[in-house]
Amino acid sequence: MRVNTLKRALVAFALALPGAAIASVVAAPAAHADGCYTWQRNLYQGRSGDDVRQLQIRVAGWAGYRDIVENDGIYGPKTTAAVKRFQSAYGIRADGIAGPQTYAKLYEIQDNDCTPRHFSYSELDNGCGIGGWSGGPLSADRTKANAVRTMWKLEALRKGLGDKPLYVNGGFRSTSCNRQVGGVSDSQHLYGNAADVTSRTSSLCQIARSARNNGFSGIYGPGYPNHGTHVHVDSRRENNDDRSSNTTSWSAPSCGVGAG
C-alpha cells in the first residue's frame, strides 16, 4: 500500500512540473499509479490519444442530460464538460483539465482490474449463472470492454444518488442465456452494454430519472412492461452493431420518464 501511494505521488509530481521538466520525468520508465492505467500528461481540449480514450471511459457517466461521451480518443467539448462534472462532483476545481488532482481521484476510485471500486466484473457477468464473456454477437474482449464502460456509468449514477449502493440484478447474457430468460432478440444485455439495477435507499423512479444524466441512452423502469422491480439502463447509442445505435429509448411512464 505504501509503495502504491508513493508511485501515485511521483506521477502527480511529474504532471505538476512545467515544460521540459515534464519531458525529462516522463521519459523515464513509467511509475504506475495502480495496476490498471497511469496517465503521463495533463489532458485538455484539443489533445488526442489513447490516454484520452482511457479518460473518456471513466467519465462516460458524466455526459449530462441526454448526451454521451464518445470513446474516440479526441478531447473535445463533450469530454471537457464531462470532466468538469466529474471534478465538481468530487470537490475538484472544475476547469475541465485532467491533471494530478483528477487522476488522483480516478486512481482512488479505480480497482487494479480497471473497474470502479463499487462494481465488479462478476456483477456484470452473471447471466444465467454461467460466467464468461463469450457466446454473444461480439468478441469476448469487446463485450468485456463494454461492461467496463457500463460500470463506470453506474459509478457516476451511484454518486449522483448520494453515493449509496446500487445492486446489479442482471448484466451480460450470452445468446442462449438471453433466450432462456425470454429477452428480446436484440437485447443490449447481449453486448455488455446493459445492467438491471435496484437500490435500498433510492426509489426506482429516482434511479430512472437520474440515469438520464449518466450517458445511458436506454432506460426502462416502472410503468414499462416487466420493469416494476428494477431499472434497466443501457448504452445503445454506442453499440455500432445495433441498428438503433443512434436512438435514445427511455420509458418509465410511472416516473414521468419518456423519450422527450
PDB file of C-alpha atoms in Angstrom:
ATOM      1  CA  MET A   1       0.000   0.000   0.000  1.00  0.00           C
ATOM      2  CA  ARG A   2       2.831   2.427   0.863  1.00  0.00           C
ATOM      3  CA  VAL A   3       4.623   1.646  -2.418  1.00  0.00           C
ATOM      4  CA  ASN A   4       1.463   2.278  -4.408  1.00  0.00           C
ATOM      5  CA  THR A   5       0.894   5.580  -2.606  1.00  0.00           C
ATOM      6  CA  LEU A   6       4.467   6.661  -3.322  1.00  0.00           C
ATOM      7  CA  LYS A   7       4.074   5.835  -7.011  1.00  0.00           C
ATOM      8  CA  ARG A   8       0.915   7.907  -7.213  1.00  0.00           C
ATOM      9  CA  ALA A   9       2.689  10.824  -5.553  1.00  0.00           C
ATOM     10  CA  LEU A  10       5.543  10.599  -8.075  1.00  0.00           C
ATOM     11  CA  VAL A  11       3.146  10.645 -11.008  1.00  0.00           C
ATOM     12  CA  ALA A  12       1.300  13.655  -9.578  1.00  0.00           C
ATOM     13  CA  PHE A  13       4.646  15.429  -9.034  1.00  0.00           C
ATOM     14  CA  ALA A  14       5.717  14.740 -12.625  1.00  0.00           C
ATOM     15  CA  LEU A  15       2.457  16.082 -14.029  1.00  0.00           C
ATOM     16  CA  ALA A  16       2.762  19.218 -11.940  1.00  0.00           C
ATOM     17  CA  LEU A  17       6.188  20.099 -13.349  1.00  0.00           C
ATOM     18  CA  PRO A  18       6.329  22.642 -16.190  1.00  0.00           C
ATOM     19  CA  GLY A  19       7.668  22.268 -19.719  1.00  0.00           C
ATOM     20  CA  ALA A  20      10.948  20.483 -20.159  1.00  0.00           C
ATOM     21  CA  ALA A  21      10.883  19.148 -16.629  1.00  0.00           C
ATOM     22  CA  ILE A  22       7.829  17.081 -17.500  1.00  0.00           C
ATOM     23  CA  ALA A  23       9.510  15.699 -20.604  1.00  0.00           C
ATOM     24  CA  SER A  24      12.567  14.607 -18.619  1.00  0.00           C
ATOM     25  CA  VAL A  25      10.473  12.919 -15.954  1.00  0.00           C
ATOM     26  CA  VAL A  26       8.071  11.015 -18.201  1.00  0.00           C
ATOM     27  CA  ALA A  27      10.944   9.871 -20.433  1.00  0.00           C
ATOM     28  CA  ALA A  28      11.944   7.589 -17.544  1.00  0.00           C
ATOM     29  CA  PRO A  29      10.145   4.248 -17.017  1.00  0.00           C
ATOM     30  CA  ALA A  30       6.530   4.849 -16.060  1.00  0.00           C
ATOM     31  CA  ALA A  31       5.683   4.861 -12.359  1.00  0.00           C
ATOM     32  CA  HIS A  32       2.310   3.150 -12.394  1.00  0.00           C
ATOM     33  CA  ALA A  33      -0.295   4.637 -10.117  1.00  0.00           C
ATOM     34  CA  ASP A  34      -2.077   1.305  -9.821  1.00  0.00           C
ATOM     35  CA  GLY A  35      -2.413  -1.996 -11.653  1.00  0.00           C
ATOM     36  CA  CYS A  36      -4.686  -0.635 -14.383  1.00  0.00           C
ATOM     37  CA  TYR A  37      -3.573   2.569 -16.077  1.00  0.00           C
ATOM     38  CA  THR A  38      -1.348   5.584 -15.445  1.00  0.00           C
ATOM     39  CA  TRP A  39      -1.702   8.961 -17.147  1.00  0.00           C
ATOM     40  CA  GLN A  40       1.588  10.647 -18.018  1.00  0.00           C
ATOM     41  CA  ARG A  41       0.452  14.135 -19.039  1.00  0.00           C
ATOM     42  CA  ASN A  42      -2.219  16.711 -18.453  1.00  0.00           C
ATOM     43  CA  LEU A  43      -5.136  16.442 -20.854  1.00  0.00           C
ATOM     44  CA  TYR A  44      -7.361  19.212 -22.124  1.00  0.00           C
ATOM     45  CA  GLN A  45      -9.433  20.209 -25.145  1.00  0.00           C
ATOM     46  CA  GLY A  46      -7.543  19.677 -28.386  1.00  0.00           C
ATOM     47  CA  ARG A  47      -5.427  16.752 -27.215  1.00  0.00           C
ATOM     48  CA  SER A  48      -5.879  13.225 -28.523  1.00  0.00           C
ATOM     49  CA  GLY A  49      -4.565   9.727 -27.982  1.00  0.00           C
ATOM     50  CA  ASP A  50      -5.144   6.526 -26.073  1.00  0.00           C
ATOM     51  CA  ASP A  51      -4.759   8.362 -22.767  1.00  0.00           C
ATOM     52  CA  VAL A  52      -7.764  10.489 -23.754  1.00  0.00           C
ATOM     53  CA  ARG A  53      -9.686   7.343 -24.634  1.00  0.00           C
ATOM     54  CA  GLN A  54      -8.887   5.862 -21.230  1.00  0.00           C
ATOM     55  CA  LEU A  55     -10.133   9.035 -19.566  1.00  0.00           C
ATOM     56  CA  GLN A  56     -13.321   9.004 -21.632  1.00  0.00           C
ATOM     57  CA  ILE A  57     -14.135   5.501 -20.396  1.00  0.00           C
ATOM     58  CA  ARG A  58     -14.022   6.750 -16.812  1.00  0.00           C
ATOM     59  CA  VAL A  59     -16.001   9.970 -17.307  1.00  0.00           C
ATOM     60  CA  ALA A  60     -18.621   8.473 -19.647  1.00  0.00           C
ATOM     61  CA  GLY A  61     -21.145   8.598 -16.810  1.00  0.00           C
ATOM     62  CA  TRP A  62     -20.827  12.366 -16.511  1.00  0.00           C
ATOM     63  CA  ALA A  63     -22.112  13.078 -20.017  1.00  0.00           C
ATOM     64  CA  GLY A  64     -25.032  15.253 -18.910  1.00  0.00           C
ATOM     65  CA  TYR A  65     -28.733  15.139 -19.773  1.00  0.00           C
ATOM     66  CA  ARG A  66     -29.485  13.094 -22.911  1.00  0.00           C
ATOM     67  CA  ASP A  67     -25.831  13.126 -24.023  1.00  0.00           C
ATOM     68  CA  ILE A  68     -22.955  10.666 -24.341  1.00  0.00           C
ATOM     69  CA  VAL A  69     -19.176  10.930 -24.335  1.00  0.00           C
ATOM     70  CA  GLU A  70     -17.806   9.242 -27.447  1.00  0.00           C
ATOM     71  CA  ASN A  71     -14.845   6.964 -26.802  1.00  0.00           C
ATOM     72  CA  ASP A  72     -12.927   8.355 -29.771  1.00  0.00           C
ATOM     73  CA  GLY A  73      -9.683   9.498 -28.142  1.00  0.00           C
ATOM     74  CA  ILE A  74     -10.360  13.149 -29.010  1.00  0.00           C
ATOM     75  CA  TYR A  75     -10.595  15.629 -26.130  1.00  0.00           C
ATOM     76  CA  GLY A  76     -13.465  17.736 -27.411  1.00  0.00           C
ATOM     77  CA  PRO A  77     -16.236  19.810 -25.809  1.00  0.00           C
ATOM     78  CA  LYS A  78     -18.202  16.778 -24.562  1.00  0.00           C
ATOM     79  CA  THR A  79     -15.173  15.299 -22.829  1.00  0.00           C
ATOM     80  CA  THR A  80     -14.340  18.691 -21.329  1.00  0.00           C
ATOM     81  CA  ALA A  81     -17.880  19.084 -19.980  1.00  0.00           C
ATOM     82  CA  ALA A  82     -17.870  15.543 -18.577  1.00  0.00           C
ATOM     83  CA  VAL A  83     -14.544  16.123 -16.819  1.00  0.00           C
ATOM     84  CA  LYS A  84     -15.931  19.332 -15.313  1.00  0.00           C
ATOM     85  CA  ARG A  85     -18.958  17.462 -13.943  1.00  0.00           C
ATOM     86  CA  PHE A  86     -16.716  14.745 -12.548  1.00  0.00           C
ATOM     87  CA  GLN A  87     -14.461  17.321 -10.919  1.00  0.00           C
ATOM     88  CA  SER A  88     -17.389  19.204  -9.409  1.00  0.00           C
ATOM     89  CA  ALA A  89     -18.931  16.015  -8.018  1.00  0.00           C
ATOM     90  CA  TYR A  90     -15.699  15.094  -6.251  1.00  0.00           C
ATOM     91  CA  GLY A  91     -14.777  18.545  -4.984  1.00  0.00           C
ATOM     92  CA  ILE A  92     -12.026  19.247  -7.501  1.00  0.00           C
ATOM     93  CA  ARG A  93     -11.588  22.594  -9.251  1.00  0.00           C
ATOM     94  CA  ALA A  94     -13.928  22.231 -12.235  1.00  0.00           C
ATOM     95  CA  ASP A  95     -11.750  23.573 -15.044  1.00  0.00           C
ATOM     96  CA  GLY A  96     -12.178  20.678 -17.481  1.00  0.00           C
ATOM     97  CA  ILE A  97      -8.449  19.947 -17.468  1.00  0.00           C
ATOM     98  CA  ALA A  98      -7.462  16.432 -16.418  1.00  0.00           C
ATOM     99  CA  GLY A  99      -4.375  16.773 -14.248  1.00  0.00           C
ATOM    100  CA  PRO A 100      -2.908  15.473 -10.984  1.00  0.00           C
ATOM    101  CA  GLN A 101      -5.987  16.004  -8.804  1.00  0.00           C
ATOM    102  CA  THR A 102      -8.362  14.476 -11.337  1.00  0.00           C
ATOM    103  CA  TYR A 103      -6.098  11.480 -11.864  1.00  0.00           C
ATOM    104  CA  ALA A 104      -5.600  11.017  -8.136  1.00  0.00           C
ATOM    105  CA  LYS A 105      -9.365  10.778  -7.678  1.00  0.00           C
ATOM    106  CA  LEU A 106      -9.673   8.315 -10.546  1.00  0.00           C
ATOM    107  CA  TYR A 107      -6.914   6.155  -9.062  1.00  0.00           C
ATOM    108  CA  GLU A 108      -8.684   6.308  -5.725  1.00  0.00           C
ATOM    109  CA  ILE A 109     -11.995   5.037  -7.090  1.00  0.00           C
ATOM    110  CA  GLN A 110     -10.459   2.541  -9.538  1.00  0.00           C
ATOM    111  CA  ASP A 111      -9.514  -1.044  -8.775  1.00  0.00           C
ATOM    112  CA  ASN A 112      -6.462  -2.718 -10.261  1.00  0.00           C
ATOM    113  CA  ASP A 113      -8.608  -4.546 -12.822  1.00  0.00           C
ATOM    114  CA  CYS A 114      -9.847  -1.200 -14.251  1.00  0.00           C
ATOM    115  CA  THR A 115     -13.329  -1.448 -12.747  1.00  0.00           C
ATOM    116  CA  PRO A 116     -14.690   1.321 -10.485  1.00  0.00           C
ATOM    117  CA  ARG A 117     -14.476   0.429  -6.827  1.00  0.00           C
ATOM    118  CA  HIS A 118     -18.201  -0.140  -6.277  1.00  0.00           C
ATOM    119  CA  PHE A 119     -18.771  -2.520  -9.204  1.00  0.00           C
ATOM    120  CA  SER A 120     -17.087  -5.698 -10.404  1.00  0.00           C
ATOM    121  CA  TYR A 121     -16.819  -7.963 -13.399  1.00  0.00           C
ATOM    122  CA  SER A 122     -18.685 -10.683 -11.522  1.00  0.00           C
ATOM    123  CA  GLU A 123     -21.721  -8.395 -11.118  1.00  0.00           C
ATOM    124  CA  LEU A 124     -21.916  -7.626 -14.833  1.00  0.00           C
ATOM    125  CA  ASP A 125     -21.080 -11.177 -15.917  1.00  0.00           C
ATOM    126  CA  ASN A 126     -23.843 -13.067 -14.172  1.00  0.00           C
ATOM    127  CA  GLY A 127     -26.145 -14.151 -16.980  1.00  0.00           C
ATOM    128  CA  CYS A 128     -27.847 -17.430 -16.039  1.00  0.00           C
ATOM    129  CA  GLY A 129     -25.052 -18.096 -13.551  1.00  0.00           C
ATOM    130  CA  ILE A 130     -22.699 -19.278 -16.284  1.00  0.00           C
ATOM    131  CA  GLY A 131     -19.942 -16.664 -16.339  1.00  0.00           C
ATOM    132  CA  GLY A 132     -17.581 -15.688 -19.140  1.00  0.00           C
ATOM    133  CA  TRP A 133     -17.940 -13.033 -21.836  1.00  0.00           C
ATOM    134  CA  SER A 134     -18.365 -15.257 -24.873  1.00  0.00           C
ATOM    135  CA  GLY A 135     -21.488 -16.507 -26.604  1.00  0.00           C
ATOM    136  CA  GLY A 136     -22.837 -13.114 -27.655  1.00  0.00           C
ATOM    137  CA  PRO A 137     -22.685 -11.284 -31.002  1.00  0.00           C
ATOM    138  CA  LEU A 138     -19.372  -9.592 -30.157  1.00  0.00           C
ATOM    139  CA  SER A 139     -15.961 -10.959 -29.238  1.00  0.00           C
ATOM    140  CA  ALA A 140     -15.447 -11.707 -25.552  1.00  0.00           C
ATOM    141  CA  ASP A 141     -12.842  -8.914 -25.295  1.00  0.00           C
ATOM    142  CA  ARG A 142     -15.119  -6.288 -26.778  1.00  0.00           C
ATOM    143  CA  THR A 143     -18.077  -7.402 -24.667  1.00  0.00           C
ATOM    144  CA  LYS A 144     -15.934  -7.179 -21.545  1.00  0.00           C
ATOM    145  CA  ALA A 145     -14.718  -3.717 -22.558  1.00  0.00           C
ATOM    146  CA  ASN A 146     -18.332  -2.600 -22.991  1.00  0.00           C
ATOM    147  CA  ALA A 147     -19.075  -3.893 -19.499  1.00  0.00           C
ATOM    148  CA  VAL A 148     -16.245  -1.780 -18.054  1.00  0.00           C
ATOM    149  CA  ARG A 149     -17.737   1.349 -19.596  1.00  0.00           C
ATOM    150  CA  THR A 150     -21.153   0.350 -18.258  1.00  0.00           C
ATOM    151  CA  MET A 151     -19.693   0.010 -14.768  1.00  0.00           C
ATOM    152  CA  TRP A 152     -18.139   3.470 -14.897  1.00  0.00           C
ATOM    153  CA  LYS A 153     -21.525   4.899 -15.864  1.00  0.00           C
ATOM    154  CA  LEU A 154     -23.071   3.043 -12.944  1.00  0.00           C
ATOM    155  CA  GLU A 155     -20.417   4.525 -10.653  1.00  0.00           C
ATOM    156  CA  ALA A 156     -21.477   8.023 -11.751  1.00  0.00           C
ATOM    157  CA  LEU A 157     -25.145   7.132 -11.298  1.00  0.00           C
ATOM    158  CA  ARG A 158     -24.375   5.851  -7.807  1.00  0.00           C
ATOM    159  CA  LYS A 159     -22.508   9.057  -6.953  1.00  0.00           C
ATOM    160  CA  GLY A 160     -25.407  11.167  -8.182  1.00  0.00           C
ATOM    161  CA  LEU A 161     -27.795   9.224  -5.966  1.00  0.00           C
ATOM    162  CA  GLY A 162     -25.882  10.108  -2.825  1.00  0.00           C
ATOM    163  CA  ASP A 163     -23.072   7.561  -3.074  1.00  0.00           C
ATOM    164  CA  LYS A 164     -25.330   4.802  -1.776  1.00  0.00           C
ATOM    165  CA  PRO A 165     -25.170   1.187  -3.003  1.00  0.00           C
ATOM    166  CA  LEU A 166     -26.738   0.173  -6.292  1.00  0.00           C
ATOM    167  CA  TYR A 167     -27.384  -3.515  -6.822  1.00  0.00           C
ATOM    168  CA  VAL A 168     -26.932  -5.154 -10.210  1.00  0.00           C
ATOM    169  CA  ASN A 169     -29.513  -7.864 -10.817  1.00  0.00           C
ATOM    170  CA  GLY A 170     -28.573  -8.564 -14.421  1.00  0.00           C
ATOM    171  CA  GLY A 171     -25.713  -7.851 -16.796  1.00  0.00           C
ATOM    172  CA  PHE A 172     -24.213  -9.631 -19.781  1.00  0.00           C
ATOM    173  CA  ARG A 173     -26.143 -12.544 -21.288  1.00  0.00           C
ATOM    174  CA  SER A 174     -24.977 -14.981 -23.927  1.00  0.00           C
ATOM    175  CA  THR A 175     -27.370 -15.620 -26.792  1.00  0.00           C
ATOM    176  CA  SER A 176     -28.510 -18.893 -25.237  1.00  0.00           C
ATOM    177  CA  CYS A 177     -28.963 -17.271 -21.829  1.00  0.00           C
ATOM    178  CA  ASN A 178     -30.954 -14.438 -23.371  1.00  0.00           C
ATOM    179  CA  ARG A 179     -33.300 -16.939 -24.973  1.00  0.00           C
ATOM    180  CA  GLN A 180     -33.571 -18.843 -21.700  1.00  0.00           C
ATOM    181  CA  VAL A 181     -34.727 -15.761 -19.768  1.00  0.00           C
ATOM    182  CA  GLY A 182     -37.046 -14.573 -22.541  1.00  0.00           C
ATOM    183  CA  GLY A 183     -35.009 -11.499 -23.518  1.00  0.00           C
ATOM    184  CA  VAL A 184     -35.723  -9.667 -26.756  1.00  0.00           C
ATOM    185  CA  SER A 185     -33.608 -10.806 -29.685  1.00  0.00           C
ATOM    186  CA  ASP A 186     -31.658  -7.532 -29.890  1.00  0.00           C
ATOM    187  CA  SER A 187     -31.240  -7.060 -26.118  1.00  0.00           C
ATOM    188  CA  GLN A 188     -28.388  -4.786 -25.114  1.00  0.00           C
ATOM    189  CA  HIS A 189     -27.520  -7.364 -22.453  1.00  0.00           C
ATOM    190  CA  LEU A 190     -26.000  -9.388 -25.311  1.00  0.00           C
ATOM    191  CA  TYR A 191     -23.364  -6.692 -25.871  1.00  0.00           C
ATOM    192  CA  GLY A 192     -22.266  -5.992 -22.293  1.00  0.00           C
ATOM    193  CA  ASN A 193     -23.924  -2.588 -22.630  1.00  0.00           C
ATOM    194  CA  ALA A 194     -26.741  -3.099 -20.128  1.00  0.00           C
ATOM    195  CA  ALA A 195     -27.468  -3.581 -16.444  1.00  0.00           C
ATOM    196  CA  ASP A 196     -30.613  -4.069 -14.373  1.00  0.00           C
ATOM    197  CA  VAL A 197     -30.279  -2.204 -11.094  1.00  0.00           C
ATOM    198  CA  THR A 198     -32.085  -1.625  -7.798  1.00  0.00           C
ATOM    199  CA  SER A 199     -31.393   0.316  -4.619  1.00  0.00           C
ATOM    200  CA  ARG A 200     -32.395   0.166  -0.969  1.00  0.00           C
ATOM    201  CA  THR A 201     -32.049   3.910  -0.492  1.00  0.00           C
ATOM    202  CA  SER A 202     -33.363   5.351  -3.773  1.00  0.00           C
ATOM    203  CA  SER A 203     -36.685   4.581  -5.423  1.00  0.00           C
ATOM    204  CA  LEU A 204     -36.775   3.034  -8.876  1.00  0.00           C
ATOM    205  CA  CYS A 205     -38.119   6.329 -10.176  1.00  0.00           C
ATOM    206  CA  GLN A 206     -35.209   8.220  -8.666  1.00  0.00           C
ATOM    207  CA  ILE A 207     -32.836   5.815 -10.409  1.00  0.00           C
ATOM    208  CA  ALA A 208     -34.631   6.132 -13.758  1.00  0.00           C
ATOM    209  CA  ARG A 209     -34.699   9.935 -13.608  1.00  0.00           C
ATOM    210  CA  SER A 210     -31.094  10.286 -12.516  1.00  0.00           C
ATOM    211  CA  ALA A 211     -29.819   7.844 -15.155  1.00  0.00           C
ATOM    212  CA  ARG A 212     -30.798  10.334 -17.862  1.00  0.00           C
ATOM    213  CA  ASN A 213     -27.694  12.334 -16.909  1.00  0.00           C
ATOM    214  CA  ASN A 214     -25.240   9.435 -16.913  1.00  0.00           C
ATOM    215  CA  GLY A 215     -24.774   8.587 -20.575  1.00  0.00           C
ATOM    216  CA  PHE A 216     -27.472   5.922 -20.746  1.00  0.00           C
ATOM    217  CA  SER A 217     -29.447   6.013 -23.983  1.00  0.00           C
ATOM    218  CA  GLY A 218     -31.739   3.138 -22.992  1.00  0.00           C
ATOM    219  CA  ILE A 219     -33.728   3.400 -19.738  1.00  0.00           C
ATOM    220  CA  TYR A 220     -36.728   1.264 -18.780  1.00  0.00           C
ATOM    221  CA  GLY A 221     -38.405   1.339 -15.397  1.00  0.00           C
ATOM    222  CA  PRO A 222     -41.731   1.474 -13.537  1.00  0.00           C
ATOM    223  CA  GLY A 223     -44.686   1.589 -15.880  1.00  0.00           C
ATOM    224  CA  TYR A 224     -42.837  -0.213 -18.667  1.00  0.00           C
ATOM    225  CA  PRO A 225     -43.882  -3.894 -19.019  1.00  0.00           C
ATOM    226  CA  ASN A 226     -41.946  -6.271 -16.743  1.00  0.00           C
ATOM    227  CA  HIS A 227     -39.839  -3.483 -15.231  1.00  0.00           C
ATOM    228  CA  GLY A 228     -41.667  -2.869 -11.983  1.00  0.00           C
ATOM    229  CA  THR A 229     -38.923  -4.394  -9.829  1.00  0.00           C
ATOM    230  CA  HIS A 230     -35.798  -2.885 -11.372  1.00  0.00           C
ATOM    231  CA  VAL A 231     -34.495  -0.223 -13.754  1.00  0.00           C
ATOM    232  CA  HIS A 232     -32.816  -1.314 -16.958  1.00  0.00           C
ATOM    233  CA  VAL A 233     -30.073   1.010 -18.257  1.00  0.00           C
ATOM    234  CA  ASP A 234     -28.056   0.565 -21.448  1.00  0.00           C
ATOM    235  CA  SER A 235     -25.784   2.332 -23.933  1.00  0.00           C
ATOM    236  CA  ARG A 236     -27.447   1.503 -27.250  1.00  0.00           C
ATOM    237  CA  ARG A 237     -26.254   4.703 -28.947  1.00  0.00           C
ATOM    238  CA  GLU A 238     -22.688   3.484 -28.578  1.00  0.00           C
ATOM    239  CA  ASN A 239     -23.380  -0.008 -29.880  1.00  0.00           C
ATOM    240  CA  ASN A 240     -22.428   0.188 -33.551  1.00  0.00           C
ATOM    241  CA  ASP A 241     -23.693  -3.325 -34.186  1.00  0.00           C
ATOM    242  CA  ASP A 242     -27.205  -2.314 -33.242  1.00  0.00           C
ATOM    243  CA  ARG A 243     -29.457  -0.774 -35.889  1.00  0.00           C
ATOM    244  CA  SER A 244     -30.875   1.567 -33.265  1.00  0.00           C
ATOM    245  CA  SER A 245     -27.412   2.794 -32.243  1.00  0.00           C
ATOM    246  CA  ASN A 246     -28.264   6.440 -32.883  1.00  0.00           C
ATOM    247  CA  THR A 247     -31.512   6.427 -30.951  1.00  0.00           C
ATOM    248  CA  THR A 248     -32.472   7.133 -27.378  1.00  0.00           C
ATOM    249  CA  SER A 249     -35.193   4.994 -25.841  1.00  0.00           C
ATOM    250  CA  TRP A 250     -36.492   5.888 -22.381  1.00  0.00           C
ATOM    251  CA  SER A 251     -39.675   4.515 -20.914  1.00  0.00           C
ATOM    252  CA  ALA A 252     -40.612   4.668 -17.256  1.00  0.00           C
ATOM    253  CA  PRO A 253     -44.139   6.150 -17.507  1.00  0.00           C
ATOM    254  CA  SER A 254     -44.843   5.900 -13.799  1.00  0.00           C
ATOM    255  CA  CYS A 255     -41.833   8.142 -13.210  1.00  0.00           C
ATOM    256  CA  GLY A 256     -42.507  10.677 -15.937  1.00  0.00           C
ATOM    257  CA  VAL A 257     -39.504   9.413 -17.889  1.00  0.00           C
ATOM    258  CA  GLY A 258     -40.046   9.248 -21.633  1.00  0.00           C
ATOM    259  CA  ALA A 259     -38.169   9.827 -24.835  1.00  0.00           C
ATOM    260  CA  GLY A 260     -38.820  13.560 -24.777  1.00  0.00           C
TER     261      GLY A 260
END
